[in-house]
Amino acid sequence: MIRTTPRAAATTTAAATRHALHGPLIAALAALGLGVAAFSAAAQESATEASASEGEEVITSHGYSYFGELAYPADYEHFDFVNPDAPKGGSLVVASSGTFDSLNPYSRKGRAGALTTVQYDQRIETVEDQVGEYYCVLCESIEYAESKDWVIFHMRPEATFWDGTPVTAEDVVYSHTLFITQGLPSYAQAVDRMVDSAEALDEHTVKFTFNPEESKRSRIETVGSTPVFSKDWFEEDPENRRLDEPRMEVAVGSGPYKLDSYEVNRRISYTRREDYWGADLPFNAGRNNYDEIRVEYFADQTASFEAFKAGEYLFRVESDPRLWATSYDFPKVQNGTVVTEEIPDGSPPNPTGFVFNLAKPQFEDKRVREAIALAFNFEWSNESLRYGLYESRSSFVEGTHVEAEGTPDGRPSWNSSSRWAMSSPRNC
C-alpha cells in the first residue's frame, strides 16, 4: 500500500501520474504507442487532480481492507491456507436441493442453477482466511482518496473473457449500469444513491465518484466486488439478454470455470478453463484445482442425505444438528470411506436468532429488549433442540482476528455499562 500526502493539487497530480505509470500505462506504451499512452496519462492526471483536495492522502494498493491494513503484502505469492503446488485434475461432485430453471443468478425471477457465479471474475474479491479484505483480480491496483470520495480501478490488460475479447473499462461501466437498471432492486437502489458517476478514463482505467451525502461505509468493496460482463455480448441481443430475466443462455464470463453441460433439475457441470487468463495470478495459486465441478440435484434434504450415503456425490456440508448428532454412523463412515470432521473455516458463523424490530414502539426501551434476551433460556434450547452443538454468539465477527476481546482501556466494564444503560431507557 502506497500513501501519498500532496501539499497541493499539483503535487497530487504528479503523484497520481507516477502511480499510474506503474500500472496499465506500461502495457499501453508497448501495445498502443506513445500517443494513446500520453492521452491515458493525461486523463488520469486530470481525474486525480480534480478529485483530490489539498492535503488529502491518495492511497494506491493491491487491494482494500475494511479494517485497515491488508494481511498480505503487495508481493504475496499465495495465500497461507492453500497448497501452491496442489495437483490439478479430477472431479468434485456436490449436491443441491430443489430445482432450477435458469442459469442467470442475478435475476429475482426463476430459480438459478447452483454455482453459476463461478464463471465471472470481479475487480476485487474476498479471501477465505481474512475478514473484510479484498484483493485485486481483474484489476492490478486500486487508487482511492482517504476520504473515499472516489476510487480508480486500474484494470489488467491481459484479462479476457472466454471468447477471447479483452475485459475493458467500458465493460466495467456497462456492468455497473446494468446492475443499476436491471439488477436486484435492493442493490440497485442503494448503489444508485451511493454512486454519482462511473466513467472509463481509458481502455483499462475506470473511476467511480461517490455521493458525498451518502454513508462512506462499504463504498469501495460494493462497487469493486460485482462481476464484470461483456458489453458486446449483452448488446448483441438486448431483448433476450437481460439481467432481470431468467434464461438458459449463459453470459460470457472471465472466470476460471465455464458451463459444460446441464440437465434441468438433475445436474449442472462446469469445467476448468485451460485458457483462463488469470491462472497464474498469486490470488489463484493453489486454487481452482478440479477439472470438473458437478452439482447433482435432489428433491429435498432427505433425498440428498440418502444419496450421499449411497456415494452419489463426494462432499457434504451438514447444517442439520440432528443429522450430525444422530445419523453419521452408516456403513461408509464405519469402514472409513466417508470421513467426518469439524473444520473451522475462519469465517464468522452464520447468524441464527431473534431480531427486534426497532420500528415497533414496544421495543424502543432497551430494558425491554434486555429483559426478553435474559428470559430466553439458551442453555435449555441448545441441549434439548440442538444436541448441544451451538454456542451463544458474542460478536458479529466471532472466531476471527478482528473480534474484540477483553475490555477496552479507559471504558467501563460490561457490568457498569449495563447499569448505566438501564437508567437510559432509549439508549441503543
Short mmCIF file of C-alpha atoms in Angstrom, two decimals:
data_model
loop_
_atom_site.label_atom_id
_atom_site.label_comp_id
_atom_site.label_asym_id
_atom_site.label_seq_id
_atom_site.Cartn_x
_atom_site.Cartn_y
_atom_site.Cartn_z
CA MET A 1 0.00 0.00 0.00
CA ILE A 2 1.37 3.40 -1.02
CA ARG A 3 0.16 6.54 0.67
CA THR A 4 0.89 9.99 -0.74
CA THR A 5 0.02 13.23 1.02
CA PRO A 6 0.12 16.06 -1.52
CA ARG A 7 0.92 19.58 -0.37
CA ALA A 8 -1.19 20.95 -3.16
CA ALA A 9 -3.21 19.81 -6.12
CA ALA A 10 -0.20 19.97 -8.43
CA THR A 11 1.70 17.56 -6.20
CA THR A 12 -1.29 15.23 -6.21
CA THR A 13 -1.28 15.22 -9.99
CA ALA A 14 2.37 14.26 -10.16
CA ALA A 15 1.98 11.52 -7.56
CA ALA A 16 -1.06 10.04 -9.27
CA THR A 17 0.69 10.03 -12.63
CA ARG A 18 3.70 8.25 -11.15
CA HIS A 19 1.44 5.57 -9.67
CA ALA A 20 -0.43 5.19 -12.95
CA LEU A 21 2.79 4.60 -14.89
CA HIS A 22 3.42 1.59 -12.68
CA GLY A 23 0.00 0.21 -13.70
CA PRO A 24 -1.64 -0.18 -17.09
CA LEU A 25 0.33 2.59 -18.85
CA ILE A 26 3.44 0.46 -19.24
CA ALA A 27 1.40 -2.07 -21.19
CA ALA A 28 -0.30 0.73 -23.11
CA LEU A 29 3.03 2.24 -24.17
CA ALA A 30 4.17 -1.09 -25.53
CA ALA A 31 0.93 -2.13 -27.21
CA LEU A 32 -0.73 1.07 -28.38
CA GLY A 33 2.05 3.55 -28.90
CA LEU A 34 3.11 6.76 -27.23
CA GLY A 35 0.14 8.82 -28.42
CA VAL A 36 -2.52 6.70 -26.73
CA ALA A 37 -0.42 6.28 -23.59
CA ALA A 38 0.08 10.01 -23.32
CA PHE A 39 -3.68 10.53 -23.60
CA SER A 40 -4.22 7.90 -20.89
CA ALA A 41 -1.75 9.58 -18.57
CA ALA A 42 -3.37 12.95 -19.17
CA ALA A 43 -6.82 11.54 -18.42
CA GLN A 44 -5.70 10.00 -15.13
CA GLU A 45 -3.76 13.13 -14.21
CA SER A 46 -6.80 15.30 -14.79
CA ALA A 47 -9.06 12.91 -12.87
CA THR A 48 -6.84 12.76 -9.83
CA GLU A 49 -6.20 16.50 -9.84
CA ALA A 50 -9.91 17.19 -9.88
CA SER A 51 -10.67 14.57 -7.22
CA ALA A 52 -8.08 15.07 -4.50
CA SER A 53 -8.41 18.01 -2.18
CA GLU A 54 -5.41 19.83 -0.81
CA GLY A 55 -3.53 17.78 1.77
CA GLU A 56 -5.64 14.64 1.32
CA GLU A 57 -3.93 11.28 1.13
CA VAL A 58 -4.24 9.25 -2.05
CA ILE A 59 -3.82 5.53 -1.42
CA THR A 60 -2.62 3.11 -4.09
CA SER A 61 -2.85 -0.56 -3.19
CA HIS A 62 -3.16 -4.16 -4.39
CA GLY A 63 -6.46 -4.46 -2.57
CA TYR A 64 -8.71 -2.94 0.05
CA SER A 65 -9.34 -3.67 3.71
CA TYR A 66 -12.40 -2.51 5.57
CA PHE A 67 -10.47 -2.71 8.86
CA GLY A 68 -7.16 -1.07 7.87
CA GLU A 69 -4.00 -2.72 6.55
CA LEU A 70 -4.12 -5.79 4.32
CA ALA A 71 -2.74 -9.00 5.81
CA TYR A 72 -0.93 -9.99 2.60
CA PRO A 73 1.71 -7.67 1.09
CA ALA A 74 1.74 -6.46 -2.49
CA ASP A 75 4.30 -9.11 -3.46
CA TYR A 76 2.48 -12.07 -1.90
CA GLU A 77 2.92 -15.32 -3.84
CA HIS A 78 -0.06 -17.25 -2.50
CA PHE A 79 -2.45 -17.30 0.44
CA ASP A 80 -1.45 -19.13 3.62
CA PHE A 81 -4.37 -21.56 3.50
CA VAL A 82 -3.57 -23.03 0.07
CA ASN A 83 -1.02 -25.51 -1.22
CA PRO A 84 0.50 -23.67 -4.19
CA ASP A 85 1.73 -27.00 -5.59
CA ALA A 86 -1.62 -28.75 -5.31
CA PRO A 87 -2.20 -31.20 -8.17
CA LYS A 88 -4.87 -30.34 -10.70
CA GLY A 89 -7.41 -32.74 -12.16
CA GLY A 90 -10.32 -34.93 -11.15
CA SER A 91 -13.91 -34.04 -10.35
CA LEU A 92 -15.66 -32.53 -7.34
CA VAL A 93 -19.29 -33.64 -7.05
CA VAL A 94 -21.58 -31.78 -4.64
CA ALA A 95 -25.34 -31.68 -4.08
CA SER A 96 -28.14 -29.15 -4.23
CA SER A 97 -31.79 -29.50 -3.26
CA GLY A 98 -34.84 -28.46 -5.23
CA THR A 99 -34.97 -27.45 -8.88
CA PHE A 100 -33.57 -24.86 -11.28
CA ASP A 101 -34.99 -23.24 -14.41
CA SER A 102 -32.42 -20.52 -15.11
CA LEU A 103 -28.67 -20.06 -15.49
CA ASN A 104 -28.83 -16.35 -14.65
CA PRO A 105 -28.06 -15.91 -10.93
CA TYR A 106 -28.73 -12.15 -10.96
CA SER A 107 -32.49 -12.19 -11.55
CA ARG A 108 -35.24 -12.48 -8.96
CA LYS A 109 -37.29 -14.44 -11.46
CA GLY A 110 -36.87 -18.17 -11.76
CA ARG A 111 -34.55 -20.38 -9.73
CA ALA A 112 -30.92 -20.08 -10.75
CA GLY A 113 -28.70 -23.13 -11.00
CA ALA A 114 -26.08 -23.71 -8.31
CA LEU A 115 -22.56 -22.26 -8.63
CA THR A 116 -23.34 -20.24 -11.76
CA THR A 117 -21.29 -17.33 -10.36
CA VAL A 118 -18.00 -19.29 -10.67
CA GLN A 119 -17.94 -18.17 -14.30
CA TYR A 120 -17.44 -14.49 -13.50
CA ASP A 121 -14.44 -12.64 -12.11
CA GLN A 122 -14.60 -9.41 -10.12
CA ARG A 123 -12.20 -6.50 -9.85
CA ILE A 124 -11.56 -7.27 -6.18
CA GLU A 125 -12.51 -10.45 -4.34
CA THR A 126 -12.59 -11.67 -0.76
CA VAL A 127 -10.16 -14.19 0.66
CA GLU A 128 -11.19 -17.07 2.90
CA ASP A 129 -8.82 -16.51 5.82
CA GLN A 130 -9.39 -12.77 6.28
CA VAL A 131 -12.46 -10.74 7.20
CA GLY A 132 -13.23 -7.56 5.32
CA GLU A 133 -10.25 -7.86 2.96
CA TYR A 134 -10.43 -7.70 -0.83
CA TYR A 135 -7.56 -8.39 -3.24
CA CYS A 136 -7.18 -7.35 -6.87
CA VAL A 137 -8.17 -9.89 -9.54
CA LEU A 138 -9.47 -8.18 -12.69
CA CYS A 139 -7.69 -5.02 -11.64
CA GLU A 140 -3.98 -4.87 -10.89
CA SER A 141 -4.26 -1.97 -8.44
CA ILE A 142 -6.76 0.44 -6.98
CA GLU A 143 -6.32 4.09 -6.12
CA TYR A 144 -8.62 5.96 -3.78
CA ALA A 145 -8.83 9.10 -1.71
CA GLU A 146 -8.51 8.75 2.05
CA SER A 147 -11.96 10.34 2.24
CA LYS A 148 -13.31 7.54 0.00
CA ASP A 149 -14.94 10.17 -2.18
CA TRP A 150 -13.73 8.31 -5.28
CA VAL A 151 -11.91 5.17 -6.36
CA ILE A 152 -9.99 4.31 -9.54
CA PHE A 153 -9.51 0.71 -10.69
CA HIS A 154 -6.50 0.04 -12.92
CA MET A 155 -7.59 -3.00 -14.92
CA ARG A 156 -5.24 -5.80 -16.01
CA PRO A 157 -4.60 -5.50 -19.77
CA GLU A 158 -4.22 -9.29 -20.01
CA ALA A 159 -7.72 -10.02 -18.63
CA THR A 160 -10.03 -11.58 -21.22
CA PHE A 161 -13.47 -13.12 -21.48
CA TRP A 162 -13.67 -16.74 -22.58
CA ASP A 163 -14.49 -15.64 -26.15
CA GLY A 164 -11.04 -14.02 -26.31
CA THR A 165 -12.18 -10.41 -26.12
CA PRO A 166 -10.47 -8.14 -23.55
CA VAL A 167 -12.11 -7.03 -20.32
CA THR A 168 -12.14 -3.24 -20.58
CA ALA A 169 -13.15 -0.24 -18.53
CA GLU A 170 -16.19 0.12 -20.80
CA ASP A 171 -17.30 -3.37 -19.73
CA VAL A 172 -16.99 -2.29 -16.08
CA VAL A 173 -19.10 0.84 -16.60
CA TYR A 174 -21.65 -1.11 -18.64
CA SER A 175 -21.91 -3.81 -15.95
CA HIS A 176 -22.41 -1.17 -13.26
CA THR A 177 -25.20 0.43 -15.30
CA LEU A 178 -26.73 -2.99 -15.91
CA PHE A 179 -26.92 -3.70 -12.18
CA ILE A 180 -28.50 -0.28 -11.58
CA THR A 181 -31.12 -0.57 -14.33
CA GLN A 182 -31.82 -4.32 -14.33
CA GLY A 183 -30.32 -5.67 -11.10
CA LEU A 184 -31.96 -6.66 -7.84
CA PRO A 185 -33.94 -3.62 -6.62
CA SER A 186 -32.42 -3.68 -3.13
CA TYR A 187 -28.90 -3.45 -4.60
CA ALA A 188 -29.80 -1.11 -7.46
CA GLN A 189 -31.49 1.49 -5.27
CA ALA A 190 -28.74 1.56 -2.65
CA VAL A 191 -25.86 1.73 -5.14
CA ASP A 192 -27.62 4.25 -7.35
CA ARG A 193 -27.78 6.57 -4.34
CA MET A 194 -24.18 5.81 -3.40
CA VAL A 195 -22.52 6.41 -6.78
CA ASP A 196 -22.60 9.80 -8.51
CA SER A 197 -20.80 8.61 -11.64
CA ALA A 198 -18.87 5.73 -13.21
CA GLU A 199 -16.58 6.62 -16.10
CA ALA A 200 -13.97 4.92 -18.26
CA LEU A 201 -10.89 7.16 -18.23
CA ASP A 202 -9.22 5.00 -20.85
CA GLU A 203 -9.37 1.37 -22.02
CA HIS A 204 -8.06 -0.02 -18.74
CA THR A 205 -8.92 2.65 -16.15
CA VAL A 206 -12.31 3.20 -14.57
CA LYS A 207 -13.31 5.71 -11.92
CA PHE A 208 -16.26 5.75 -9.52
CA THR A 209 -17.19 9.03 -7.83
CA PHE A 210 -19.41 8.72 -4.76
CA ASN A 211 -22.27 10.83 -3.49
CA PRO A 212 -20.91 12.92 -0.59
CA GLU A 213 -24.35 12.92 1.04
CA GLU A 214 -24.40 9.13 1.42
CA SER A 215 -22.61 6.97 4.01
CA LYS A 216 -18.93 6.24 3.35
CA ARG A 217 -19.33 2.70 4.64
CA SER A 218 -18.58 -0.15 2.21
CA ARG A 219 -18.25 2.11 -0.82
CA ILE A 220 -15.15 0.64 -2.43
CA GLU A 221 -15.91 -3.03 -1.84
CA THR A 222 -19.51 -2.59 -3.00
CA VAL A 223 -18.63 -1.24 -6.45
CA GLY A 224 -15.47 -3.35 -6.75
CA SER A 225 -16.84 -6.79 -5.92
CA THR A 226 -19.54 -7.02 -8.58
CA PRO A 227 -18.90 -9.23 -11.64
CA VAL A 228 -17.89 -7.69 -14.95
CA PHE A 229 -19.91 -8.68 -18.01
CA SER A 230 -19.15 -8.36 -21.71
CA LYS A 231 -20.86 -5.26 -23.07
CA ASP A 232 -20.68 -6.67 -26.61
CA TRP A 233 -22.42 -9.91 -25.60
CA PHE A 234 -25.39 -8.19 -23.99
CA GLU A 235 -25.77 -5.66 -26.80
CA GLU A 236 -25.89 -8.39 -29.45
CA ASP A 237 -29.42 -9.29 -28.30
CA PRO A 238 -30.63 -6.75 -25.73
CA GLU A 239 -34.22 -8.00 -25.78
CA ASN A 240 -33.39 -11.57 -24.77
CA ARG A 241 -30.18 -10.99 -22.83
CA ARG A 242 -31.38 -9.12 -19.79
CA LEU A 243 -30.05 -9.25 -16.25
CA ASP A 244 -33.52 -9.21 -14.71
CA GLU A 245 -34.95 -12.13 -16.70
CA PRO A 246 -34.36 -15.88 -16.29
CA ARG A 247 -32.60 -17.57 -19.21
CA MET A 248 -30.79 -20.77 -20.00
CA GLU A 249 -28.18 -18.95 -22.09
CA VAL A 250 -25.05 -18.19 -20.09
CA ALA A 251 -23.50 -14.72 -20.30
CA VAL A 252 -19.87 -14.67 -21.44
CA GLY A 253 -17.60 -14.64 -18.39
CA SER A 254 -13.95 -14.18 -17.49
CA GLY A 255 -13.75 -16.65 -14.58
CA PRO A 256 -11.84 -19.92 -14.12
CA TYR A 257 -14.80 -22.21 -14.88
CA LYS A 258 -17.28 -22.41 -17.74
CA LEU A 259 -20.60 -24.20 -18.08
CA ASP A 260 -20.07 -27.56 -19.78
CA SER A 261 -23.49 -29.22 -19.71
CA TYR A 262 -26.74 -29.41 -17.77
CA GLU A 263 -29.93 -31.40 -17.39
CA VAL A 264 -32.69 -29.25 -15.96
CA ASN A 265 -33.50 -30.21 -12.35
CA ARG A 266 -30.94 -33.05 -12.43
CA ARG A 267 -27.36 -31.77 -12.72
CA ILE A 268 -25.03 -28.97 -13.83
CA SER A 269 -21.40 -29.47 -14.84
CA TYR A 270 -18.67 -26.83 -15.03
CA THR A 271 -15.20 -27.42 -16.50
CA ARG A 272 -11.97 -25.65 -15.66
CA ARG A 273 -10.79 -23.39 -18.47
CA GLU A 274 -7.37 -24.33 -19.82
CA ASP A 275 -7.13 -20.86 -21.38
CA TYR A 276 -8.09 -18.97 -18.22
CA TRP A 277 -6.23 -15.67 -18.32
CA GLY A 278 -5.78 -15.43 -14.52
CA ALA A 279 -4.45 -18.93 -13.81
CA ASP A 280 -1.00 -17.64 -12.79
CA LEU A 281 -2.15 -14.78 -10.56
CA PRO A 282 -0.99 -15.08 -6.92
CA PHE A 283 -4.67 -14.80 -5.97
CA ASN A 284 -5.35 -18.08 -7.79
CA ALA A 285 -2.24 -20.01 -6.75
CA GLY A 286 -3.26 -23.41 -5.39
CA ARG A 287 -6.92 -22.82 -6.23
CA ASN A 288 -9.34 -23.88 -8.97
CA ASN A 289 -7.77 -27.34 -8.96
CA TYR A 290 -10.63 -29.55 -10.14
CA ASP A 291 -11.06 -30.18 -13.85
CA GLU A 292 -14.79 -30.56 -13.30
CA ILE A 293 -17.25 -29.34 -10.68
CA ARG A 294 -20.59 -31.13 -10.92
CA VAL A 295 -23.75 -30.36 -8.97
CA GLU A 296 -26.26 -33.19 -8.56
CA TYR A 297 -29.84 -32.15 -7.77
CA PHE A 298 -32.17 -33.92 -5.33
CA ALA A 299 -35.78 -33.28 -4.40
CA ASP A 300 -35.11 -32.36 -0.76
CA GLN A 301 -32.57 -32.68 2.06
CA THR A 302 -33.74 -36.18 2.97
CA ALA A 303 -33.16 -37.45 -0.56
CA SER A 304 -29.84 -35.61 -0.67
CA PHE A 305 -28.59 -37.25 2.52
CA GLU A 306 -29.63 -40.71 1.35
CA ALA A 307 -27.81 -40.11 -1.94
CA PHE A 308 -24.67 -39.12 -0.03
CA LYS A 309 -24.83 -42.33 2.00
CA ALA A 310 -25.05 -44.24 -1.30
CA GLY A 311 -21.99 -42.45 -2.71
CA GLU A 312 -23.80 -40.35 -5.33
CA TYR A 313 -21.68 -37.28 -4.52
CA LEU A 314 -18.41 -36.65 -2.74
CA PHE A 315 -18.62 -33.70 -0.36
CA ARG A 316 -21.34 -32.54 2.02
CA VAL A 317 -21.57 -29.67 4.48
CA GLU A 318 -24.00 -30.70 7.21
CA SER A 319 -26.23 -27.93 8.54
CA ASP A 320 -28.76 -30.04 10.46
CA PRO A 321 -27.63 -30.62 14.07
CA ARG A 322 -29.99 -33.59 14.40
CA LEU A 323 -28.40 -35.42 11.47
CA TRP A 324 -24.88 -34.57 12.61
CA ALA A 325 -25.56 -35.87 16.11
CA THR A 326 -27.55 -38.99 15.24
CA SER A 327 -27.13 -40.10 11.61
CA TYR A 328 -23.44 -40.26 10.75
CA ASP A 329 -22.92 -43.87 11.79
CA PHE A 330 -23.80 -45.52 8.47
CA PRO A 331 -21.53 -48.26 7.00
CA LYS A 332 -19.36 -45.98 4.83
CA VAL A 333 -18.45 -43.96 7.93
CA GLN A 334 -17.68 -47.11 9.90
CA ASN A 335 -15.36 -48.52 7.22
CA GLY A 336 -13.60 -45.18 6.61
CA THR A 337 -14.92 -44.49 3.11
CA VAL A 338 -16.65 -41.38 4.42
CA VAL A 339 -14.61 -39.15 6.72
CA THR A 340 -16.47 -36.83 9.09
CA GLU A 341 -14.67 -33.85 10.51
CA GLU A 342 -15.44 -30.49 12.10
CA ILE A 343 -13.33 -27.94 10.25
CA PRO A 344 -13.24 -24.30 11.38
CA ASP A 345 -13.13 -22.29 8.17
CA GLY A 346 -12.08 -18.96 9.67
CA SER A 347 -15.28 -17.14 8.71
CA PRO A 348 -17.81 -15.67 11.14
CA PRO A 349 -20.64 -18.11 11.97
CA ASN A 350 -23.94 -17.64 10.22
CA PRO A 351 -26.30 -15.68 12.49
CA THR A 352 -29.27 -17.58 13.88
CA GLY A 353 -31.55 -15.93 16.39
CA PHE A 354 -34.32 -13.45 17.10
CA VAL A 355 -34.04 -9.84 15.92
CA PHE A 356 -36.03 -6.96 17.39
CA ASN A 357 -37.92 -4.68 15.02
CA LEU A 358 -37.00 -1.28 16.44
CA ALA A 359 -39.71 0.36 14.34
CA LYS A 360 -42.20 -1.16 16.80
CA PRO A 361 -42.81 1.11 19.83
CA GLN A 362 -42.87 -1.81 22.28
CA PHE A 363 -39.18 -2.47 21.57
CA GLU A 364 -37.92 1.13 21.87
CA ASP A 365 -36.96 0.74 25.52
CA LYS A 366 -33.63 -1.06 25.76
CA ARG A 367 -34.64 -2.52 29.12
CA VAL A 368 -37.49 -4.40 27.42
CA ARG A 369 -35.11 -5.85 24.86
CA GLU A 370 -32.63 -6.81 27.55
CA ALA A 371 -35.35 -8.45 29.65
CA ILE A 372 -36.50 -10.56 26.71
CA ALA A 373 -32.91 -11.56 25.97
CA LEU A 374 -32.37 -12.59 29.59
CA ALA A 375 -35.62 -14.58 29.58
CA PHE A 376 -34.50 -16.71 26.66
CA ASN A 377 -33.04 -19.95 28.02
CA PHE A 378 -30.26 -20.64 25.54
CA GLU A 379 -28.75 -23.49 27.55
CA TRP A 380 -32.02 -25.44 27.63
CA SER A 381 -32.85 -24.90 23.96
CA ASN A 382 -29.32 -25.83 22.91
CA GLU A 383 -29.31 -29.11 24.83
CA SER A 384 -32.92 -30.03 24.09
CA LEU A 385 -33.28 -28.89 20.49
CA ARG A 386 -29.75 -28.54 19.09
CA TYR A 387 -27.99 -31.52 20.66
CA GLY A 388 -25.59 -29.19 22.48
CA LEU A 389 -23.85 -28.24 19.23
CA TYR A 390 -24.47 -24.49 19.29
CA GLU A 391 -22.68 -21.71 21.15
CA SER A 392 -24.07 -18.39 22.29
CA ARG A 393 -22.79 -15.70 19.98
CA SER A 394 -20.81 -12.80 21.40
CA SER A 395 -19.66 -10.97 18.26
CA PHE A 396 -20.68 -10.37 14.66
CA VAL A 397 -17.15 -11.47 13.67
CA GLU A 398 -16.72 -14.23 16.25
CA GLY A 399 -13.74 -16.52 15.78
CA THR A 400 -11.87 -14.12 13.50
CA HIS A 401 -8.80 -11.98 14.04
CA VAL A 402 -10.91 -8.80 14.24
CA GLU A 403 -13.13 -9.98 17.10
CA ALA A 404 -12.93 -7.64 20.10
CA GLU A 405 -11.52 -9.26 23.21
CA GLY A 406 -11.40 -8.03 26.79
CA THR A 407 -12.45 -4.60 28.00
CA PRO A 408 -11.20 -1.53 26.09
CA ASP A 409 -8.83 0.67 28.08
CA GLY A 410 -10.49 3.69 29.61
CA ARG A 411 -14.02 2.34 29.11
CA PRO A 412 -16.39 0.97 31.76
CA SER A 413 -16.73 -2.77 32.19
CA TRP A 414 -19.81 -4.60 30.90
CA ASN A 415 -21.50 -4.62 34.32
CA SER A 416 -21.09 -0.92 34.99
CA SER A 417 -22.03 -0.11 31.38
CA SER A 418 -25.14 -2.26 31.73
CA ARG A 419 -26.20 -0.44 34.90
CA TRP A 420 -25.77 2.89 33.12
CA ALA A 421 -27.79 1.64 30.15
CA MET A 422 -30.62 0.51 32.45
CA SER A 423 -31.03 4.10 33.56
CA SER A 424 -31.29 5.31 29.96
CA PRO A 425 -34.49 3.80 28.50
CA ARG A 426 -33.89 4.93 24.92
CA ASN A 427 -30.19 4.13 24.85
CA CYS A 428 -29.28 1.85 21.90
#
